[in-house]
Amino acid sequence: MRFVSLTIDGRQVEVAEGTTVLEAARKLGIEIPTLCYDNDLSIAGACRLCIVEVEGNNKNLPASCALPVAEGMVVHTNSPKVREARKIILELLLANHPLDCLTCEANGRCKLQQYCYEYGVKESRFSGERRHFAIDDNHPFIERDLEKCILCGKCVRVCQEVQGVGAIDYSGRGFDTKVATFMDRSLADSPCVSCGQCIYMCPVGALTAKPSKGKGRDFEVTKVVTTCGYCGVGCQLALNVKDDKIVGVTNVPDSHNQGYLCVKGRFGYEFVDDPERLTTPLIKENGKFREASWEEALDLVAQKFNEIRAKYGPDALAGVSSARVTNEENYLFQKFFRAVIGTNNVDHCARL
Ligand code: FES
């Protein structure tokens, strides 16, 4: 592998050939603002916010996320020229973006809001026709507000490149460009698998997790990292907790699942506080359930097992285990059936 040496903001760095200027800057701990870039996605170069000044290039300010390093390159990431150009880019984005930050679900985590704050951009000097779209609210979990969309395309790329679903893509040209499903149907009528990665990727408030809407913004919740209990993959996720209630689930980027979740992990949390959730064992007597203690319930199960085994033999019993418990628990389960009950009738829900 060949290495290339360059200077960024007066500091020298050596990186592998093919590295982008953005990645080289990050290696030095220099933060360059980005809206359309993500480590896991292909490069789109759509937002242009990551522009930098390269000495010897008087023609333009290239996008650092798409600019490969070159030997001897001298880069300035925060020069007056770069900052001024970034301000104009932010103003151009604001020209077509509702300024309803106070009630926006993304308030506090919106990157457009963050950069406007950092660059002192309050409003846009570019006035004119604005795009108007109806909110797509038909999907059970995802609300789309295309008037807030900045066309960074991260939702499109994560759906295609990571999930392999391709439920959405760009449609239209120029001013009419928007992110749409095939034939511009509602997201609910698309191949969307409700994984919600698009919400996670969206740098603004164009995509909202409906079950979390109005229940707590990013700065109001405590994030509790835990393991998803729905299957044996054991994805890491962050429960967003407010007032002792789970109000949402967000990604844990540096986890073995790389932050990605399925529909169950991301949206299947409301059962936790469901008033109908079983919290104690129930025993059926005369066709009706009554509450019982764990001791009483387990004694009853043991008694029934013994009765059946004595009357019909151990092979009259069978056990089906679950992917929702740990490997150790599954090991103990099969051990119990083989060594204690005396049968090999053991199976697992993931195989059925
Ligand atoms: Fe480089 Fe958007 S982050 S163009």
Coordinates of C-alpha atoms and ligand atoms in Angstrom, one line a residue:
M1 CA 0.0 0.0 0.0
R2 CA 1.4 3.4 -0.9
F3 CA 1.2 6.3 1.5
V4 CA 0.7 10.0 0.7
S5 CA 1.8 12.9 2.7
L6 CA -0.2 16.2 2.8
T7 CA -0.7 19.2 5.0
I8 CA -4.1 20.1 6.5
D9 CA -4.5 23.3 8.5
G10 CA -0.8 23.5 8.9
R11 CA -0.4 19.9 10.2
Q12 CA 1.2 17.2 8.3
V13 CA -0.4 13.8 8.0
E14 CA 0.4 10.6 6.1
V15 CA -2.5 8.4 4.9
A16 CA -3.0 5.6 2.5
E17 CA -3.4 6.5 -1.2
G18 CA -7.1 6.7 -2.1
T19 CA -8.0 8.2 1.3
T20 CA -10.2 11.3 1.0
V21 CA -9.3 14.7 2.4
L22 CA -12.2 14.4 4.8
E23 CA -11.0 11.1 6.2
A24 CA -7.4 12.5 6.4
A25 CA -8.7 15.5 8.3
R26 CA -10.6 13.3 10.7
K27 CA -7.5 11.4 11.4
L28 CA -6.0 14.6 12.6
G29 CA -9.1 15.3 14.7
I30 CA -10.1 18.2 12.4
E31 CA -13.9 18.3 12.1
I32 CA -15.3 19.3 8.7
P33 CA -19.0 19.8 8.6
T34 CA -20.9 17.2 6.5
L35 CA -24.6 16.6 5.8
C36 CA -24.6 13.9 3.1
Y37 CA -21.5 11.9 4.2
D38 CA -21.6 8.7 6.2
N39 CA -18.8 6.2 6.7
D40 CA -21.1 3.3 5.8
L41 CA -22.4 4.8 2.6
S42 CA -21.1 5.5 -0.9
I43 CA -20.0 9.1 -1.5
A44 CA -22.7 11.3 -3.0
G45 CA -21.0 14.8 -2.8
A46 CA -24.5 16.2 -2.6
C47 CA -24.5 18.9 0.1
R48 CA -21.1 20.6 -0.6
L49 CA -20.8 21.6 3.0
C50 CA -17.5 19.8 3.4
I51 CA -15.8 22.1 0.9
V52 CA -12.1 23.0 1.5
E53 CA -9.5 25.2 0.0
V54 CA -6.6 23.6 -1.7
E55 CA -3.5 25.7 -2.4
G56 CA -2.8 25.9 -6.1
N57 CA -6.5 25.4 -7.0
N58 CA -8.0 28.8 -7.7
K59 CA -10.9 27.4 -9.7
N60 CA -13.2 26.0 -7.0
L61 CA -13.6 24.7 -3.5
P62 CA -13.7 20.9 -3.8
A63 CA -15.9 18.7 -1.6
S64 CA -13.5 17.0 0.8
C65 CA -15.6 13.9 1.1
A66 CA -15.1 13.2 -2.6
L67 CA -11.5 14.5 -2.9
P68 CA -8.7 12.0 -2.9
V69 CA -5.5 13.0 -1.2
A70 CA -2.4 13.8 -3.3
E71 CA 1.2 14.0 -2.4
G72 CA 2.2 17.5 -1.1
M73 CA -1.3 18.8 -1.1
V74 CA -1.9 21.8 1.2
V75 CA -5.5 22.0 2.5
H76 CA -7.3 24.7 4.5
T77 CA -10.5 23.5 6.1
N78 CA -11.6 26.6 7.8
S79 CA -10.3 29.6 5.9
P80 CA -12.4 32.8 5.6
K81 CA -13.1 31.8 2.0
V82 CA -14.3 28.4 3.0
R83 CA -16.5 29.7 5.9
E84 CA -18.1 32.3 3.6
A85 CA -18.9 29.6 1.0
R86 CA -20.4 27.3 3.7
K87 CA -22.6 30.1 4.9
I88 CA -24.0 30.6 1.4
I89 CA -24.6 26.8 1.1
L90 CA -26.5 26.9 4.4
E91 CA -28.5 29.9 3.3
L92 CA -29.4 28.1 0.0
L93 CA -30.6 25.1 2.1
L94 CA -32.6 27.3 4.4
A95 CA -34.2 29.0 1.3
N96 CA -36.3 25.8 1.0
H97 CA -36.5 24.7 4.5
P98 CA -39.2 25.4 7.1
L99 CA -37.9 27.4 10.0
D100 CA -40.0 25.6 12.6
C101 CA -37.2 24.3 14.7
L102 CA -39.1 25.0 18.0
T103 CA -41.6 22.3 17.2
C104 CA -39.5 20.0 15.0
E105 CA -38.9 16.5 16.3
A106 CA -35.2 16.8 15.2
N107 CA -34.6 19.9 17.4
G108 CA -31.4 19.3 19.2
R109 CA -30.1 16.6 16.9
C110 CA -30.6 18.4 13.5
K111 CA -27.3 18.9 11.8
L112 CA -28.6 21.7 9.7
Q113 CA -29.6 23.5 12.8
Q114 CA -26.2 22.8 14.4
Y115 CA -24.3 24.2 11.5
C116 CA -26.5 27.3 11.1
Y117 CA -25.8 28.0 14.7
E118 CA -22.0 27.5 14.3
Y119 CA -21.9 29.7 11.1
G120 CA -24.3 32.3 12.4
V121 CA -26.9 31.7 9.7
K122 CA -30.3 32.8 11.0
E123 CA -32.2 33.1 7.7
S124 CA -31.8 33.0 4.0
R125 CA -31.3 36.0 1.8
F126 CA -32.5 33.9 -1.1
S127 CA -36.3 34.3 -1.4
G128 CA -38.5 32.8 -4.0
E129 CA -40.8 29.9 -4.7
R130 CA -40.6 27.1 -2.1
R131 CA -41.4 23.5 -2.5
H132 CA -44.6 22.2 -1.1
F133 CA -45.4 18.6 -0.3
A134 CA -48.1 16.9 1.7
I135 CA -46.8 15.0 4.8
D136 CA -46.9 11.2 4.2
D137 CA -48.4 9.8 7.4
N138 CA -49.7 6.5 6.1
H139 CA -46.8 4.3 7.2
P140 CA -47.3 2.7 10.7
F141 CA -43.8 3.9 11.9
I142 CA -42.4 6.5 9.7
E143 CA -43.7 10.0 8.9
R144 CA -42.1 11.8 5.9
D145 CA -42.1 15.6 5.7
L146 CA -40.5 16.3 2.3
E147 CA -40.5 20.0 2.9
K148 CA -37.8 19.5 5.4
C149 CA -35.8 17.2 3.2
I150 CA -32.4 18.7 2.1
L151 CA -31.9 16.0 -0.6
C152 CA -28.7 14.6 0.9
G153 CA -29.8 11.2 -0.2
K154 CA -28.6 9.3 2.9
C155 CA -32.0 7.7 3.3
V156 CA -31.9 6.5 -0.3
R157 CA -28.4 5.1 0.0
V158 CA -28.9 3.4 3.4
C159 CA -32.1 1.7 2.1
Q160 CA -30.3 0.5 -1.1
E161 CA -26.7 -0.1 0.0
V162 CA -27.1 -1.3 3.6
Q163 CA -30.6 -2.8 3.8
G164 CA -30.7 -3.9 0.2
V165 CA -34.3 -2.9 -0.1
G166 CA -34.4 0.1 -2.4
A167 CA -37.8 1.3 -1.3
I168 CA -37.0 5.0 -2.2
D169 CA -35.0 6.9 -4.7
Y170 CA -34.7 10.4 -6.2
S171 CA -37.5 11.4 -8.5
G172 CA -38.0 14.5 -10.6
R173 CA -35.3 16.9 -11.8
G174 CA -34.0 20.3 -10.5
F175 CA -36.4 22.2 -8.4
D176 CA -38.9 19.3 -8.5
T177 CA -36.4 16.7 -7.2
K178 CA -37.6 14.8 -4.2
V179 CA -37.2 11.4 -2.5
A180 CA -40.0 9.2 -3.6
T181 CA -41.2 5.6 -3.7
F182 CA -41.8 3.8 -7.0
M183 CA -44.7 5.6 -8.7
D184 CA -44.6 8.2 -5.9
R185 CA -46.9 6.0 -3.7
S186 CA -47.0 6.4 0.0
L187 CA -44.1 4.7 1.9
A188 CA -46.6 2.3 3.3
D189 CA -47.3 1.0 -0.2
S190 CA -43.6 0.5 -1.0
P191 CA -41.3 -2.5 -0.3
C192 CA -40.1 -0.7 2.9
V193 CA -39.4 -3.2 5.7
S194 CA -39.8 -0.6 8.5
C195 CA -36.2 -0.9 9.7
G196 CA -36.1 2.8 10.3
Q197 CA -32.4 3.2 9.2
C198 CA -33.6 6.1 7.0
I199 CA -34.7 8.0 10.2
Y200 CA -31.4 7.3 11.8
M201 CA -29.5 8.6 8.7
C202 CA -31.6 11.7 8.2
P203 CA -29.6 14.7 9.3
V204 CA -32.7 16.9 9.6
G205 CA -36.3 16.4 10.6
A206 CA -37.7 15.1 7.3
L207 CA -38.2 11.5 8.7
T208 CA -39.7 11.0 12.1
A209 CA -40.3 7.8 14.1
K210 CA -44.1 8.1 14.7
P211 CA -44.3 6.1 18.0
S212 CA -41.8 8.7 19.5
K213 CA -43.4 11.8 18.1
G214 CA -44.1 14.4 20.7
K215 CA -42.8 12.3 23.5
G216 CA -39.3 13.7 24.0
R217 CA -36.6 15.3 21.9
D218 CA -33.1 14.2 21.8
F219 CA -31.9 16.5 24.6
E220 CA -34.9 15.5 26.9
V221 CA -34.3 11.7 27.0
T222 CA -31.8 9.6 28.8
K223 CA -30.2 6.9 26.5
V224 CA -29.9 3.5 28.1
V225 CA -27.8 1.1 26.1
T226 CA -29.1 -2.4 26.2
T227 CA -29.4 -5.7 24.2
C228 CA -32.4 -6.3 22.1
G229 CA -34.4 -9.2 23.4
Y230 CA -36.2 -10.2 20.2
C231 CA -33.7 -12.7 18.8
G232 CA -30.3 -14.3 19.4
V233 CA -28.4 -11.8 17.3
G234 CA -28.3 -9.6 20.4
C235 CA -28.2 -6.2 18.7
Q236 CA -27.2 -3.2 20.8
L237 CA -29.7 -0.4 21.0
A238 CA -30.3 2.7 23.1
L239 CA -33.6 3.0 24.9
N240 CA -34.7 6.6 25.0
V241 CA -36.2 7.1 28.4
K242 CA -38.2 10.1 29.7
D243 CA -40.1 10.2 32.9
D244 CA -39.4 6.5 33.5
K245 CA -41.0 5.5 30.2
I246 CA -39.4 4.3 27.0
V247 CA -40.3 6.8 24.4
G248 CA -38.1 5.6 21.5
V249 CA -35.1 3.5 20.4
T250 CA -32.0 4.9 18.7
N251 CA -28.9 3.3 17.3
V252 CA -25.7 2.5 19.1
P253 CA -23.2 3.2 16.2
D254 CA -20.1 1.4 17.6
S255 CA -21.9 -1.9 18.3
H256 CA -21.4 -5.3 16.7
N257 CA -24.6 -4.6 14.7
Q258 CA -23.0 -1.3 13.6
G259 CA -26.0 0.6 14.9
Y260 CA -28.4 -1.1 12.5
L261 CA -31.7 -2.5 13.8
C262 CA -34.7 -4.3 12.4
V263 CA -38.4 -3.3 12.8
K264 CA -38.8 -5.2 16.1
G265 CA -35.7 -3.8 17.8
R266 CA -36.5 -0.2 16.7
F267 CA -40.2 0.0 17.1
G268 CA -41.3 -3.0 19.2
Y269 CA -40.9 -1.4 22.7
E270 CA -44.4 -0.3 23.6
F271 CA -45.2 -3.6 25.1
V272 CA -43.0 -2.7 28.1
D273 CA -45.5 -0.3 29.5
D274 CA -48.6 -2.0 28.2
P275 CA -51.2 -2.4 31.0
E276 CA -52.2 -5.8 29.6
R277 CA -48.6 -7.2 29.9
L278 CA -48.4 -10.4 32.0
T279 CA -46.4 -9.6 35.1
T280 CA -47.2 -12.7 37.1
P281 CA -47.8 -16.4 36.3
L282 CA -51.4 -17.5 35.6
I283 CA -52.9 -20.9 36.4
K284 CA -56.0 -22.0 34.5
E285 CA -58.7 -23.6 36.7
N286 CA -62.2 -24.5 35.5
G287 CA -61.5 -22.6 32.3
K288 CA -60.4 -19.4 34.0
F289 CA -57.0 -18.0 34.7
R290 CA -56.0 -17.0 38.2
E291 CA -52.8 -15.3 39.4
A292 CA -50.2 -17.5 41.1
S293 CA -46.8 -17.2 42.6
W294 CA -43.7 -18.5 40.7
E295 CA -43.3 -21.2 43.3
E296 CA -46.8 -22.4 42.9
A297 CA -46.7 -22.3 39.1
L298 CA -43.3 -24.1 38.8
D299 CA -44.5 -26.8 41.3
L300 CA -47.5 -27.3 39.2
V301 CA -45.5 -27.7 36.0
A302 CA -43.1 -30.2 37.7
Q303 CA -46.0 -32.2 39.0
K304 CA -47.6 -32.4 35.5
F305 CA -44.3 -33.4 34.0
N306 CA -43.9 -36.2 36.5
E307 CA -47.5 -37.4 36.0
I308 CA -47.1 -37.5 32.2
R309 CA -43.7 -39.2 32.3
A310 CA -45.0 -41.8 34.8
K311 CA -48.1 -42.6 32.7
Y312 CA -46.8 -42.4 29.1
G313 CA -42.9 -42.4 29.3
P314 CA -40.4 -39.5 28.8
D315 CA -41.0 -39.3 25.0
A316 CA -44.5 -38.1 25.6
L317 CA -42.9 -34.8 26.6
A318 CA -41.2 -32.3 24.2
G319 CA -39.6 -28.9 24.7
V320 CA -39.4 -26.0 22.3
S321 CA -36.8 -23.3 23.2
S322 CA -36.5 -19.8 22.0
A323 CA -34.0 -17.5 20.2
R324 CA -35.0 -14.8 22.7
V325 CA -32.9 -16.4 25.4
T326 CA -29.1 -16.7 25.7
N327 CA -27.0 -19.6 24.4
E328 CA -26.4 -20.6 28.1
E329 CA -30.1 -20.8 28.8
N330 CA -30.7 -22.8 25.6
Y331 CA -27.9 -25.2 26.7
L332 CA -29.5 -25.6 30.1
F333 CA -33.0 -26.2 28.5
Q334 CA -31.8 -29.0 26.3
K335 CA -29.8 -30.5 29.2
F336 CA -32.9 -30.4 31.4
F337 CA -35.0 -32.3 28.8
R338 CA -32.3 -34.9 28.0
A339 CA -30.8 -35.5 31.5
V340 CA -33.7 -34.8 33.8
I341 CA -36.8 -35.7 31.7
G342 CA -35.0 -38.3 29.7
T343 CA -36.1 -37.4 26.1
N344 CA -34.3 -36.0 23.0
N345 CA -37.5 -34.3 22.0
V346 CA -36.0 -30.8 22.0
D347 CA -36.3 -28.2 19.3
H348 CA -35.9 -24.5 18.8
C349 CA -38.2 -21.8 17.4
A350 CA -35.6 -20.6 15.0
R351 CA -35.5 -24.0 13.3
L352 CA -39.2 -24.5 13.0
Ligands
FES1 FE1 -19.3 16.2 1.2 FE2 -21.9 16.5 1.5 S1 -20.5 15.8 3.0 S2 -20.7 16.9 -0.2

